[in-house]
Amino acid sequence: KKYKTLEEALLVAKDGDIIYITEGTYLGAVINKEVEIRGNNYDIDPSSTRNAETIFTSDLIINASNVTINGVTLTEEAKFTFDNLSSDVKNISFLYCKVIDSSVNDENKRNVAPFNFVSNNEYIIGNVVVDYCYINKVNDGRAMAMYIVDVENLSVTNSCFLGSNNKGSYNDAIKIDNKEN
């Protein structure tokens, strides 16, 4: 069945479903089910020439375990993030994703990035895979590709983080904070 938004598709999705998203520009969504989201370019190297993109201009918020996001592009203020966790969130994969012309940190806030993984005081984000992801042009003065706080078992492989427009490099390409001393 076809839906106009990812939110609509998620309302009817069941755990284990694959949601295919065609090329185009979309608003983000809260992902609260165990699903795989496949953009128009799933399993295609984001640093290569790809078909028309599946683009999100606002946050993809993950609040469930066993979620895979494959072949989507973020731009503008969009980020991959977690929010209002009510349980541990485990087994999250970001595959063949791309970030271009990000303005997620235009206001020069501290500790914000397109890949923004922050566990809260009660619940942990764990077993996260970032594979074949490509980030280019993070437009801010405190450029970061990833901000990680208290995440258990994070794997970043086969990925490329290119510098911001105004700096040419990152202050912290990947910043990892551990709250424990």
C-alpha atoms as a printed R data frame, in Angstrom:
    type eleno elety resid chain resno      x      y      z
1   ATOM     1    CA   LYS     A     1  0.000  0.000  0.000
2   ATOM     2    CA   LYS     A     2  1.200  3.551 -0.667
3   ATOM     3    CA   TYR     A     3  1.361  6.328  1.929
4   ATOM     4    CA   LYS     A     4  2.264  9.999  1.564
5   ATOM     5    CA   THR     A     5  4.477 10.205  4.655
6   ATOM     6    CA   LEU     A     6  6.737  7.964  6.664
7   ATOM     7    CA   GLU     A     7  4.572  8.702  9.728
8   ATOM     8    CA   GLU     A     8  1.509  7.265  7.937
9   ATOM     9    CA   ALA     A     9  3.409  4.117  6.963
10  ATOM    10    CA   LEU     A    10  4.714  3.676 10.511
11  ATOM    11    CA   LEU     A    11  1.193  3.872 11.945
12  ATOM    12    CA   VAL     A    12  0.173  0.692 10.115
13  ATOM    13    CA   ALA     A    13  3.562 -1.078 10.075
14  ATOM    14    CA   LYS     A    14  4.129 -4.174 12.153
15  ATOM    15    CA   ASP     A    15  7.382 -5.179 13.811
16  ATOM    16    CA   GLY     A    16  9.624 -6.771 11.182
17  ATOM    17    CA   ASP     A    17  8.149 -4.862  8.215
18  ATOM    18    CA   ILE     A    18 10.257 -3.207  5.527
19  ATOM    19    CA   ILE     A    19  9.087  0.279  4.519
20  ATOM    20    CA   TYR     A    20 10.218  1.349  1.059
21  ATOM    21    CA   ILE     A    21 10.412  5.096  0.422
22  ATOM    22    CA   THR     A    22 10.639  6.390 -3.113
23  ATOM    23    CA   GLU     A    23 12.714  9.322 -4.285
24  ATOM    24    CA   GLY     A    24 11.570 12.707 -3.060
25  ATOM    25    CA   THR     A    25 11.787 15.041 -0.092
26  ATOM    26    CA   TYR     A    26 10.115 14.093  3.179
27  ATOM    27    CA   LEU     A    27  9.733 15.200  6.762
28  ATOM    28    CA   GLY     A    28 11.244 12.927  9.369
29  ATOM    29    CA   ALA     A    29  9.363 10.705 11.787
30  ATOM    30    CA   VAL     A    30  9.491  8.965 15.140
31  ATOM    31    CA   ILE     A    31 10.355  5.321 14.528
32  ATOM    32    CA   ASN     A    32  8.760  3.384 17.374
33  ATOM    33    CA   LYS     A    33  8.550 -0.061 15.766
34  ATOM    34    CA   GLU     A    34 11.098 -2.711 14.807
35  ATOM    35    CA   VAL     A    35 11.283 -1.910 11.083
36  ATOM    36    CA   GLU     A    36 13.692 -1.447  8.220
37  ATOM    37    CA   ILE     A    37 13.374  1.784  6.266
38  ATOM    38    CA   ARG     A    38 14.750  1.555  2.741
39  ATOM    39    CA   GLY     A    39 15.304  4.694  0.731
40  ATOM    40    CA   ASN     A    40 15.489  4.826 -3.049
41  ATOM    41    CA   ASN     A    41 19.227  4.011 -2.900
42  ATOM    42    CA   TYR     A    42 19.337  1.210 -0.355
43  ATOM    43    CA   ASP     A    43 22.521 -0.863 -0.553
44  ATOM    44    CA   ILE     A    44 24.163  1.670 -2.944
45  ATOM    45    CA   ASP     A    45 27.435  3.321 -1.886
46  ATOM    46    CA   PRO     A    46 26.550  6.944 -1.020
47  ATOM    47    CA   SER     A    47 29.907  8.281 -2.240
48  ATOM    48    CA   SER     A    48 29.139  7.034 -5.750
49  ATOM    49    CA   THR     A    49 26.668  8.441 -8.255
50  ATOM    50    CA   ARG     A    50 23.224  7.352 -7.101
51  ATOM    51    CA   ASN     A    51 19.714  7.568 -8.494
52  ATOM    52    CA   ALA     A    52 17.418 10.310 -7.235
53  ATOM    53    CA   GLU     A    53 17.635 10.449 -3.454
54  ATOM    54    CA   THR     A    54 15.147  9.824 -0.658
55  ATOM    55    CA   ILE     A    55 15.763 13.023  1.315
56  ATOM    56    CA   PHE     A    56 14.689 13.900  4.853
57  ATOM    57    CA   THR     A    57 14.718 17.537  5.982
58  ATOM    58    CA   SER     A    58 13.836 16.882  9.631
59  ATOM    59    CA   ASP     A    59 14.842 14.332 12.258
60  ATOM    60    CA   LEU     A    60 14.535 10.574 12.043
61  ATOM    61    CA   ILE     A    61 14.049  9.741 15.722
62  ATOM    62    CA   ILE     A    62 14.625  6.126 16.727
63  ATOM    63    CA   ASN     A    63 12.762  4.946 19.823
64  ATOM    64    CA   ALA     A    64 12.639  1.184 19.175
65  ATOM    65    CA   SER     A    65 15.139 -1.643 18.989
66  ATOM    66    CA   ASN     A    66 15.936 -3.611 15.826
67  ATOM    67    CA   VAL     A    67 15.711 -0.662 13.423
68  ATOM    68    CA   THR     A    68 17.624 -0.380 10.147
69  ATOM    69    CA   ILE     A    69 17.782  2.771  8.061
70  ATOM    70    CA   ASN     A    70 19.222  2.071  4.626
71  ATOM    71    CA   GLY     A    71 19.868  4.367  1.669
72  ATOM    72    CA   VAL     A    72 18.395  7.666  2.818
73  ATOM    73    CA   THR     A    73 19.839 11.181  2.693
74  ATOM    74    CA   LEU     A    74 19.615 13.872  5.365
75  ATOM    75    CA   THR     A    75 19.893 17.570  4.638
76  ATOM    76    CA   GLU     A    76 19.163 20.923  6.288
77  ATOM    77    CA   GLU     A    77 18.481 20.484 10.045
78  ATOM    78    CA   ALA     A    78 17.772 16.736  9.891
79  ATOM    79    CA   LYS     A    79 19.640 14.278 12.079
80  ATOM    80    CA   PHE     A    80 19.536 10.636 13.081
81  ATOM    81    CA   THR     A    81 18.770 10.774 16.783
82  ATOM    82    CA   PHE     A    82 17.067  9.211 19.796
83  ATOM    83    CA   ASP     A    83 14.605 11.026 22.064
84  ATOM    84    CA   ASN     A    84 12.432 10.340 25.106
85  ATOM    85    CA   LEU     A    85 13.651  6.759 25.479
86  ATOM    86    CA   SER     A    86 11.356  4.617 27.636
87  ATOM    87    CA   SER     A    87 13.534  1.493 27.410
88  ATOM    88    CA   ASP     A    88 16.952  0.411 26.194
89  ATOM    89    CA   VAL     A    89 17.268  0.684 22.400
90  ATOM    90    CA   LYS     A    90 19.508 -1.942 20.794
91  ATOM    91    CA   ASN     A    91 20.476 -3.255 17.357
92  ATOM    92    CA   ILE     A    92 20.276 -0.104 15.266
93  ATOM    93    CA   SER     A    93 21.874  0.035 11.803
94  ATOM    94    CA   PHE     A    94 22.529  2.971  9.517
95  ATOM    95    CA   LEU     A    95 23.555  1.594  6.131
96  ATOM    96    CA   TYR     A    96 24.386  3.459  2.918
97  ATOM    97    CA   CYS     A    97 23.101  6.747  4.361
98  ATOM    98    CA   LYS     A    98 24.220 10.186  3.271
99  ATOM    99    CA   VAL     A    99 24.272 13.646  4.851
100 ATOM   100    CA   ILE     A   100 24.663 16.662  2.560
101 ATOM   101    CA   ASP     A   101 24.522 20.398  3.213
102 ATOM   102    CA   SER     A   102 23.627 19.910  6.859
103 ATOM   103    CA   SER     A   103 22.683 22.978  8.859
104 ATOM   104    CA   VAL     A   104 21.905 20.960 12.000
105 ATOM   105    CA   ASN     A   105 24.227 23.214 13.971
106 ATOM   106    CA   ASP     A   106 23.858 26.615 12.287
107 ATOM   107    CA   GLU     A   107 23.181 28.213 15.677
108 ATOM   108    CA   ASN     A   108 26.556 26.955 16.889
109 ATOM   109    CA   LYS     A   109 25.072 24.871 19.703
110 ATOM   110    CA   ARG     A   110 27.287 22.529 21.638
111 ATOM   111    CA   ASN     A   111 27.227 18.821 20.969
112 ATOM   112    CA   VAL     A   112 24.843 18.485 18.046
113 ATOM   113    CA   ALA     A   113 25.629 16.458 14.922
114 ATOM   114    CA   PRO     A   114 23.834 14.729 12.036
115 ATOM   115    CA   PHE     A   115 24.493 11.391 13.787
116 ATOM   116    CA   ASN     A   116 23.384 12.348 17.315
117 ATOM   117    CA   PHE     A   117 23.324  9.304 19.632
118 ATOM   118    CA   VAL     A   118 22.756 10.275 23.271
119 ATOM   119    CA   SER     A   119 21.552  7.786 25.878
120 ATOM   120    CA   ASN     A   120 19.575  9.271 28.740
121 ATOM   121    CA   ASN     A   121 20.187  8.677 32.460
122 ATOM   122    CA   GLU     A   122 17.993  5.562 32.605
123 ATOM   123    CA   TYR     A   123 18.156  3.846 29.223
124 ATOM   124    CA   ILE     A   124 21.023  2.844 26.965
125 ATOM   125    CA   ILE     A   125 21.482  2.897 23.206
126 ATOM   126    CA   GLY     A   126 23.499 -0.154 22.181
127 ATOM   127    CA   ASN     A   127 24.765 -2.305 19.324
128 ATOM   128    CA   VAL     A   128 24.781  0.502 16.753
129 ATOM   129    CA   VAL     A   129 26.277  0.000 13.297
130 ATOM   130    CA   VAL     A   130 27.157  2.846 10.926
131 ATOM   131    CA   ASP     A   131 28.371  1.300  7.685
132 ATOM   132    CA   TYR     A   132 28.918  2.841  4.251
133 ATOM   133    CA   CYS     A   133 27.728  6.276  5.342
134 ATOM   134    CA   TYR     A   134 28.905  9.513  3.745
135 ATOM   135    CA   ILE     A   135 28.815 12.989  5.253
136 ATOM   136    CA   ASN     A   136 29.677 16.131  3.327
137 ATOM   137    CA   LYS     A   137 29.262 19.820  4.134
138 ATOM   138    CA   VAL     A   138 28.238 20.189  7.742
139 ATOM   139    CA   ASN     A   139 27.729 23.959  7.750
140 ATOM   140    CA   ASP     A   140 28.551 25.150 11.243
141 ATOM   141    CA   GLY     A   141 31.331 26.534 13.383
142 ATOM   142    CA   ARG     A   142 31.499 23.485 15.656
143 ATOM   143    CA   ALA     A   143 31.364 20.889 12.928
144 ATOM   144    CA   MET     A   144 30.880 17.315 14.046
145 ATOM   145    CA   ALA     A   145 29.738 14.328 12.035
146 ATOM   146    CA   MET     A   146 28.829 12.261 15.092
147 ATOM   147    CA   TYR     A   147 28.101 13.024 18.732
148 ATOM   148    CA   ILE     A   148 27.973  9.926 20.931
149 ATOM   149    CA   VAL     A   149 27.112  9.774 24.656
150 ATOM   150    CA   ASP     A   150 26.990  6.520 26.623
151 ATOM   151    CA   VAL     A   151 26.402  4.227 23.653
152 ATOM   152    CA   GLU     A   152 27.390  0.596 24.109
153 ATOM   153    CA   ASN     A   153 29.029 -1.216 21.168
154 ATOM   154    CA   LEU     A   154 29.222  1.327 18.365
155 ATOM   155    CA   SER     A   155 30.790  0.260 15.075
156 ATOM   156    CA   VAL     A   156 31.654  2.788 12.351
157 ATOM   157    CA   THR     A   157 33.084  1.197  9.202
158 ATOM   158    CA   ASN     A   158 33.523  2.019  5.521
159 ATOM   159    CA   SER     A   159 32.320  5.593  6.104
160 ATOM   160    CA   CYS     A   160 33.605  8.983  4.955
161 ATOM   161    CA   PHE     A   161 33.268 12.319  6.768
162 ATOM   162    CA   LEU     A   162 34.268 15.315  4.660
163 ATOM   163    CA   GLY     A   163 34.886 18.782  6.098
164 ATOM   164    CA   SER     A   164 32.441 21.612  6.592
165 ATOM   165    CA   ASN     A   165 32.047 24.558  4.218
166 ATOM   166    CA   ASN     A   166 33.453 27.138  6.587
167 ATOM   167    CA   LYS     A   167 36.245 25.149  8.202
168 ATOM   168    CA   GLY     A   168 37.514 22.582  5.741
169 ATOM   169    CA   SER     A   169 37.800 20.114  8.606
170 ATOM   170    CA   TYR     A   170 35.967 19.095 11.754
171 ATOM   171    CA   ASN     A   171 36.524 20.325 15.283
172 ATOM   172    CA   ASP     A   172 35.614 16.778 16.307
173 ATOM   173    CA   ALA     A   173 34.648 14.441 13.457
174 ATOM   174    CA   ILE     A   174 33.390 11.983 16.053
175 ATOM   175    CA   LYS     A   175 32.990 13.162 19.650
176 ATOM   176    CA   ILE     A   176 32.398 10.497 22.285
177 ATOM   177    CA   ASP     A   177 31.448 11.376 25.859
178 ATOM   178    CA   ASN     A   178 31.188  8.901 28.687
179 ATOM   179    CA   LYS     A   179 29.402 10.256 31.736
180 ATOM   180    CA   GLU     A   180 31.104  7.815 34.095
181 ATOM   181    CA   ASN     A   181 34.432  8.790 35.626
